[in-house]
Short mmCIF file of C-alpha atoms in Angstrom, two decimals:
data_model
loop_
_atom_site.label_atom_id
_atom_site.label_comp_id
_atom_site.label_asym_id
_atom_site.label_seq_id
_atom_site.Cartn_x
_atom_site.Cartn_y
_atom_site.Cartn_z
CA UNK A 1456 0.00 0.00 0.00
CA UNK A 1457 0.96 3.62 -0.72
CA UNK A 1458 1.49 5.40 1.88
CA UNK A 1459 -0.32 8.48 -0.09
CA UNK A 1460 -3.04 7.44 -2.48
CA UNK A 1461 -4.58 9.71 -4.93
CA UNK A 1462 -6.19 9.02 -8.54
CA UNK A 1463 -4.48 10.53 -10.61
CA UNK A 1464 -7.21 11.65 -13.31
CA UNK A 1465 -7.39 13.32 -15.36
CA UNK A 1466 -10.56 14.95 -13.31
CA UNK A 1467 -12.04 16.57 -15.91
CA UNK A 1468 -15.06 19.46 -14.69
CA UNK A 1469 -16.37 22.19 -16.69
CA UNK A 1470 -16.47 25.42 -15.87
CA UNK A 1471 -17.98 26.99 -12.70
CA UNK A 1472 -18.79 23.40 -11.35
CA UNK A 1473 -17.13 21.80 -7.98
CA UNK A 1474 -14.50 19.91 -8.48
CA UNK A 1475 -13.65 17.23 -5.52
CA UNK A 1476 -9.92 16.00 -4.75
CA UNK A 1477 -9.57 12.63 -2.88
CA UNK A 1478 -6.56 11.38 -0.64
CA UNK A 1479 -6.25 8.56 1.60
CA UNK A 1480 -2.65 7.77 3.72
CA UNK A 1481 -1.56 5.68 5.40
CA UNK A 1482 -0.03 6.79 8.39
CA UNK A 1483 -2.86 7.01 11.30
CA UNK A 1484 -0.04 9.41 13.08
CA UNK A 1485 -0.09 12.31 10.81
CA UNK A 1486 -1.43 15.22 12.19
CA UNK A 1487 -1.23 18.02 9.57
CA UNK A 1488 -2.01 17.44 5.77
CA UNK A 1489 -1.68 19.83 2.74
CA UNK A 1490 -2.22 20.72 -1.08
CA UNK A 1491 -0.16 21.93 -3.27
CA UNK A 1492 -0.94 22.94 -6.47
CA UNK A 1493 1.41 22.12 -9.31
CA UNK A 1494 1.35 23.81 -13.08
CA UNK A 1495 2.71 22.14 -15.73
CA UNK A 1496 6.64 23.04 -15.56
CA UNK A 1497 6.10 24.77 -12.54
CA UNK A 1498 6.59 23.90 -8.86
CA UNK A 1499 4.12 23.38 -6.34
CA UNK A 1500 2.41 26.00 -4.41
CA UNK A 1501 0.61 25.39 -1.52
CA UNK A 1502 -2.76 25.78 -1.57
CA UNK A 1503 -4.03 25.50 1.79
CA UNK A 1504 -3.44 23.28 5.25
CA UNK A 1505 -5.42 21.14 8.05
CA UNK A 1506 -4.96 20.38 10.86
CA UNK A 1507 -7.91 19.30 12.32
CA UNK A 1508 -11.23 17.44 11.73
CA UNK A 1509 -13.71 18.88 9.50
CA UNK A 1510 -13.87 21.52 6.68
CA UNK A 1511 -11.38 24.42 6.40
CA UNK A 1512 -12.69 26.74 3.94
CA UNK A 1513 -10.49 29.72 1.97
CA UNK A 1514 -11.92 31.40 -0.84
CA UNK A 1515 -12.72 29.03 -3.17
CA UNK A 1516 -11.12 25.80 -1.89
CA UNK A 1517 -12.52 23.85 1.12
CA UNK A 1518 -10.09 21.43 2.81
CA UNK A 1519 -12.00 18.23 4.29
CA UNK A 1520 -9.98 15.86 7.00
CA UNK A 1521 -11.23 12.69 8.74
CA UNK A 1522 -8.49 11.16 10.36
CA UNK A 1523 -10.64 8.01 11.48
CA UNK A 1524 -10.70 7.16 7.59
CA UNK A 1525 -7.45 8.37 7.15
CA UNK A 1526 -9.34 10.53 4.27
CA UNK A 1527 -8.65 14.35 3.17
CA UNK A 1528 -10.04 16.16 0.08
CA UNK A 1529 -9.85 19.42 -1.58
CA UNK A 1530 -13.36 20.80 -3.28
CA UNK A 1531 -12.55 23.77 -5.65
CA UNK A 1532 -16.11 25.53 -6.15
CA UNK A 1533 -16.65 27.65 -9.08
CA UNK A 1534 -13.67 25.97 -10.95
CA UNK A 1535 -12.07 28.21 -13.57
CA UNK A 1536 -10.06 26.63 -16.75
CA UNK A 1537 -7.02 28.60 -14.48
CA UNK A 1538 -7.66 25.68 -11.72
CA UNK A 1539 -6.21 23.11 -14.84
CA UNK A 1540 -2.92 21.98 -12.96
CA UNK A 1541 -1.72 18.73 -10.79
CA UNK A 1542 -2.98 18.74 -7.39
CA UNK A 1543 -0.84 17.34 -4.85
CA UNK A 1544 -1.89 15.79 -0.97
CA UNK A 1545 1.16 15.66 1.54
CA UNK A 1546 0.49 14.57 4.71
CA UNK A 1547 3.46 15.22 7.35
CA UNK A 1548 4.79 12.00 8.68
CA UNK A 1549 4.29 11.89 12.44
CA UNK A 1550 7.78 9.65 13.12
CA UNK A 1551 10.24 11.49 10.38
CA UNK A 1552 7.63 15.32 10.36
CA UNK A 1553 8.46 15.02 6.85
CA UNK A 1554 5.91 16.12 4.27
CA UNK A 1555 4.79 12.40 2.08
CA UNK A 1556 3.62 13.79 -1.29
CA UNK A 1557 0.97 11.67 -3.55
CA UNK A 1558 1.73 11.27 -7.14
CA UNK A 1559 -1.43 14.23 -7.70
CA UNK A 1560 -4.17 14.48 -9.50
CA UNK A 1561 -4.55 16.09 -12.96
CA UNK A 1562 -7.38 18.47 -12.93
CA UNK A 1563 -9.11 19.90 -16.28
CA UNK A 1564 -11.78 22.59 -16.18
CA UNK A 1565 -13.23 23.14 -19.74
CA UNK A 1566 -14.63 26.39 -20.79
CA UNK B 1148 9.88 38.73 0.88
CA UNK B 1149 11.63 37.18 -1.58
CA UNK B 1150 10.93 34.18 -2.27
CA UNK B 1151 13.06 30.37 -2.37
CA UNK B 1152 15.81 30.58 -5.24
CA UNK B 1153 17.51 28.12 -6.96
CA UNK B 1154 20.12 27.80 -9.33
CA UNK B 1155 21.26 27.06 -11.64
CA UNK B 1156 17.67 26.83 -13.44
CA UNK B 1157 18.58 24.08 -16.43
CA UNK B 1158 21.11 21.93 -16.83
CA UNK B 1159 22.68 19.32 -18.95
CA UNK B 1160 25.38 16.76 -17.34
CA UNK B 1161 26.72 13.83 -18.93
CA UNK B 1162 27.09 9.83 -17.74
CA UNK B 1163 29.46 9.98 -14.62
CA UNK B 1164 29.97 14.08 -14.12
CA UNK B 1165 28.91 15.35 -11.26
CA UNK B 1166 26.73 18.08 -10.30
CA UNK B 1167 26.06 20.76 -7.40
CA UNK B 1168 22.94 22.42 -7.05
CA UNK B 1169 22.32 25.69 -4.99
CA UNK B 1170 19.10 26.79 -2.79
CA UNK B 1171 18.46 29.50 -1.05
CA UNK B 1172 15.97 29.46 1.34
CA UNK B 1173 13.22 32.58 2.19
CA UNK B 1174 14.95 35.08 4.71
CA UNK B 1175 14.53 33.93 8.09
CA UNK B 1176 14.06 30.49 7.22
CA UNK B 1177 16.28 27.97 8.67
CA UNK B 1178 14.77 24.78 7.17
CA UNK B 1179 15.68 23.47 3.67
CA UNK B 1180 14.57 20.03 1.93
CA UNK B 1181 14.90 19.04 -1.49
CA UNK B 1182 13.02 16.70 -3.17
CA UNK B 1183 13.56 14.55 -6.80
CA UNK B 1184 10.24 15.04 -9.03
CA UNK B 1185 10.23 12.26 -12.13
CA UNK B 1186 6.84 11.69 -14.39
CA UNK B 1187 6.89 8.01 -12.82
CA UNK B 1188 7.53 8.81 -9.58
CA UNK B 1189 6.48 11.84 -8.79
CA UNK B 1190 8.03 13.93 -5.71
CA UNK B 1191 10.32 12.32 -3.48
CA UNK B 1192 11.90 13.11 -0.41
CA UNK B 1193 15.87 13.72 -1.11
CA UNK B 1194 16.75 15.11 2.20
CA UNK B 1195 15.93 18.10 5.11
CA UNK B 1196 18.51 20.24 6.56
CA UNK B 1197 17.85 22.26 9.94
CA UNK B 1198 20.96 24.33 11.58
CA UNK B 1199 23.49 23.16 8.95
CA UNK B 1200 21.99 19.66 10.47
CA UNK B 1201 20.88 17.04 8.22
CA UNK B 1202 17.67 16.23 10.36
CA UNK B 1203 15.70 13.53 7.64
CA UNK B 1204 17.08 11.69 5.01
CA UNK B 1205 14.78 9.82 1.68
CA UNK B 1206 15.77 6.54 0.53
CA UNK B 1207 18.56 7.84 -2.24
CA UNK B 1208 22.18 6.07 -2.93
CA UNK B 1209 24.98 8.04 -1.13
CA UNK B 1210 25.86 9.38 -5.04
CA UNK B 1211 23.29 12.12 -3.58
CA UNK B 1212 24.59 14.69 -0.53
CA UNK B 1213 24.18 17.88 0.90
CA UNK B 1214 25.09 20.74 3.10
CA UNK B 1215 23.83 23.65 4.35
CA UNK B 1216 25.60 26.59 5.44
CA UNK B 1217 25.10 29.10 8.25
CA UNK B 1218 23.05 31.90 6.19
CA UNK B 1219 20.88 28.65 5.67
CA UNK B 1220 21.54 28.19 2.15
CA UNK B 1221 21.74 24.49 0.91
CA UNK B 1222 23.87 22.73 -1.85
CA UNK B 1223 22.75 19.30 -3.02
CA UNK B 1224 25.59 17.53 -5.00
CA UNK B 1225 24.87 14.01 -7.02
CA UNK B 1226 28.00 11.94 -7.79
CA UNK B 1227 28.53 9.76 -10.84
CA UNK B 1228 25.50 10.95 -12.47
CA UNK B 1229 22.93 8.49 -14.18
CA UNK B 1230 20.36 8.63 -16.90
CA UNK B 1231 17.98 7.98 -14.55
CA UNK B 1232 18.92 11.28 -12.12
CA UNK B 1233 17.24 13.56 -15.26
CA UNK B 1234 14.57 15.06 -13.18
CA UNK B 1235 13.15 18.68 -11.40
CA UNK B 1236 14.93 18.79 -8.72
CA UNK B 1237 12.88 21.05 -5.82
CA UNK B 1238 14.18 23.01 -2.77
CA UNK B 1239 12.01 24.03 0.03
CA UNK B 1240 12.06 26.22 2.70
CA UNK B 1241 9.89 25.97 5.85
CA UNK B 1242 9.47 28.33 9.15
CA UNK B 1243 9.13 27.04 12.38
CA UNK B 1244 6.89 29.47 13.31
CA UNK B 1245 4.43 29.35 10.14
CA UNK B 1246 3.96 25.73 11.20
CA UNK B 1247 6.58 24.03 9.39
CA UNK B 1248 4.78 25.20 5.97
CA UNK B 1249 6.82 24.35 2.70
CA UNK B 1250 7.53 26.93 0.25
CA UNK B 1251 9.30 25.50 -3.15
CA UNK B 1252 12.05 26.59 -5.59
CA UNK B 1253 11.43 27.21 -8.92
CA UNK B 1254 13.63 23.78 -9.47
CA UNK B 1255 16.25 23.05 -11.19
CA UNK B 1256 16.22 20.50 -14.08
CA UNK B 1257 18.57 18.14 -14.86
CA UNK B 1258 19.28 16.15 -17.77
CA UNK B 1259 21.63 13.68 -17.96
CA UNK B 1260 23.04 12.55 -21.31
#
């Protein structure tokens, strides 16, 4: 088992409709989980963090953790062809507090 | 601010050179990691430097080292280069007091010939 999981898509929404990121890990430790967003030649940025249970919402993008099923996902409302890029999960390890990055998921938004 | 720099941006090594690769982190950040990013396997962990202390270390060969220096700029060097070390290779910089948060490079990329 990986110990991030994410499909890797392509997610493909049209415009102005939510679009909903999935992640599952492995590590029941980690405490703190985020997304980075990553263009095409680019490098990531981050998009957001969470910490705890629940939604965390900033502009657009709403961060959802469980840690009982070990489950966080991203919801981009209103998605804009701009939101096209590779989204990236990366819990922090709770033994090494390294960030563990899933292999993304490639998100299209069509006009 | 300004924000994490690397250098040099592009590169193109052959079989067996070697190469060093430069990161400097945000100002007042004392936490660098770099990570290897390949289509196939995505971003992994290279290693995290804290203090001019290596404090984590990914599953590379010992071909790939680094150092970091006390104005908290990094140098990753790869020995003995292989085909297979052609990636983006990312530097971060974190702040212990914005949480450990991750801010990236714009990478370097290497190809290896």
């Amino acid at each position: 088992q990986k110990e991030v999981e994410q499909n890797s898509g392509p997610l493909s929404v049209p415009e102005g409709a939510i679009a909903s990121l999935n992640c599952t890990y492995s590590d029941r430790g980690s405490q703190s989980f985020f997304w980075y967003r990553q263009y095409s030649g680019k490098s990531p940025e981050l998009i957001m963090f969470i910490y705890s249970n629940g939604d965390k919402e900033d502009g657009r993008f709403t961060a959802q953790l469980n840690k009982a099923s070990q489950y966080v996902s991203l919801l981009i409302r209103d998605s804009q062809p701009s939101d096209s890029a590779t989204y990236l999960c990366a819990p922090r390890s709770y033994n090494t507090d390294k960030l563990i990055f899933g292999t993304g998921t490639r998100l299209q938004v069509f006009p | 601010k300004a924000g994490v720099t690397q250098t040099p941006r592009y590169l193109i090594k052959t079989r067996g050179q070697q190469v060093t690769l430069s990161c400097s982190p945000i100002s007042g950040h004392r936490s660098v990691s770099w990570y290897q990013q390949t289509p196939g396997q995505g971003l992994q962990f290279l290693f995290e430097y804290f203090s001019e202390t290596q404090r984590n270390k990914g599953n590379f060969p010992g071909r790939f080292s680094g150092r970091q220096f006390s104005n908290s700029r990094s140098e990753m060097n790869v020995s003995t280069l292989e085909l297979g070390d052609s990636a983006l290779y990312l530097c971060a910089s974190s702040s212990w007091t914005e949480q450990e948060t991750q801010y990236f490079g714009p990478g370097t990329r290497l190809l290896v010939l």
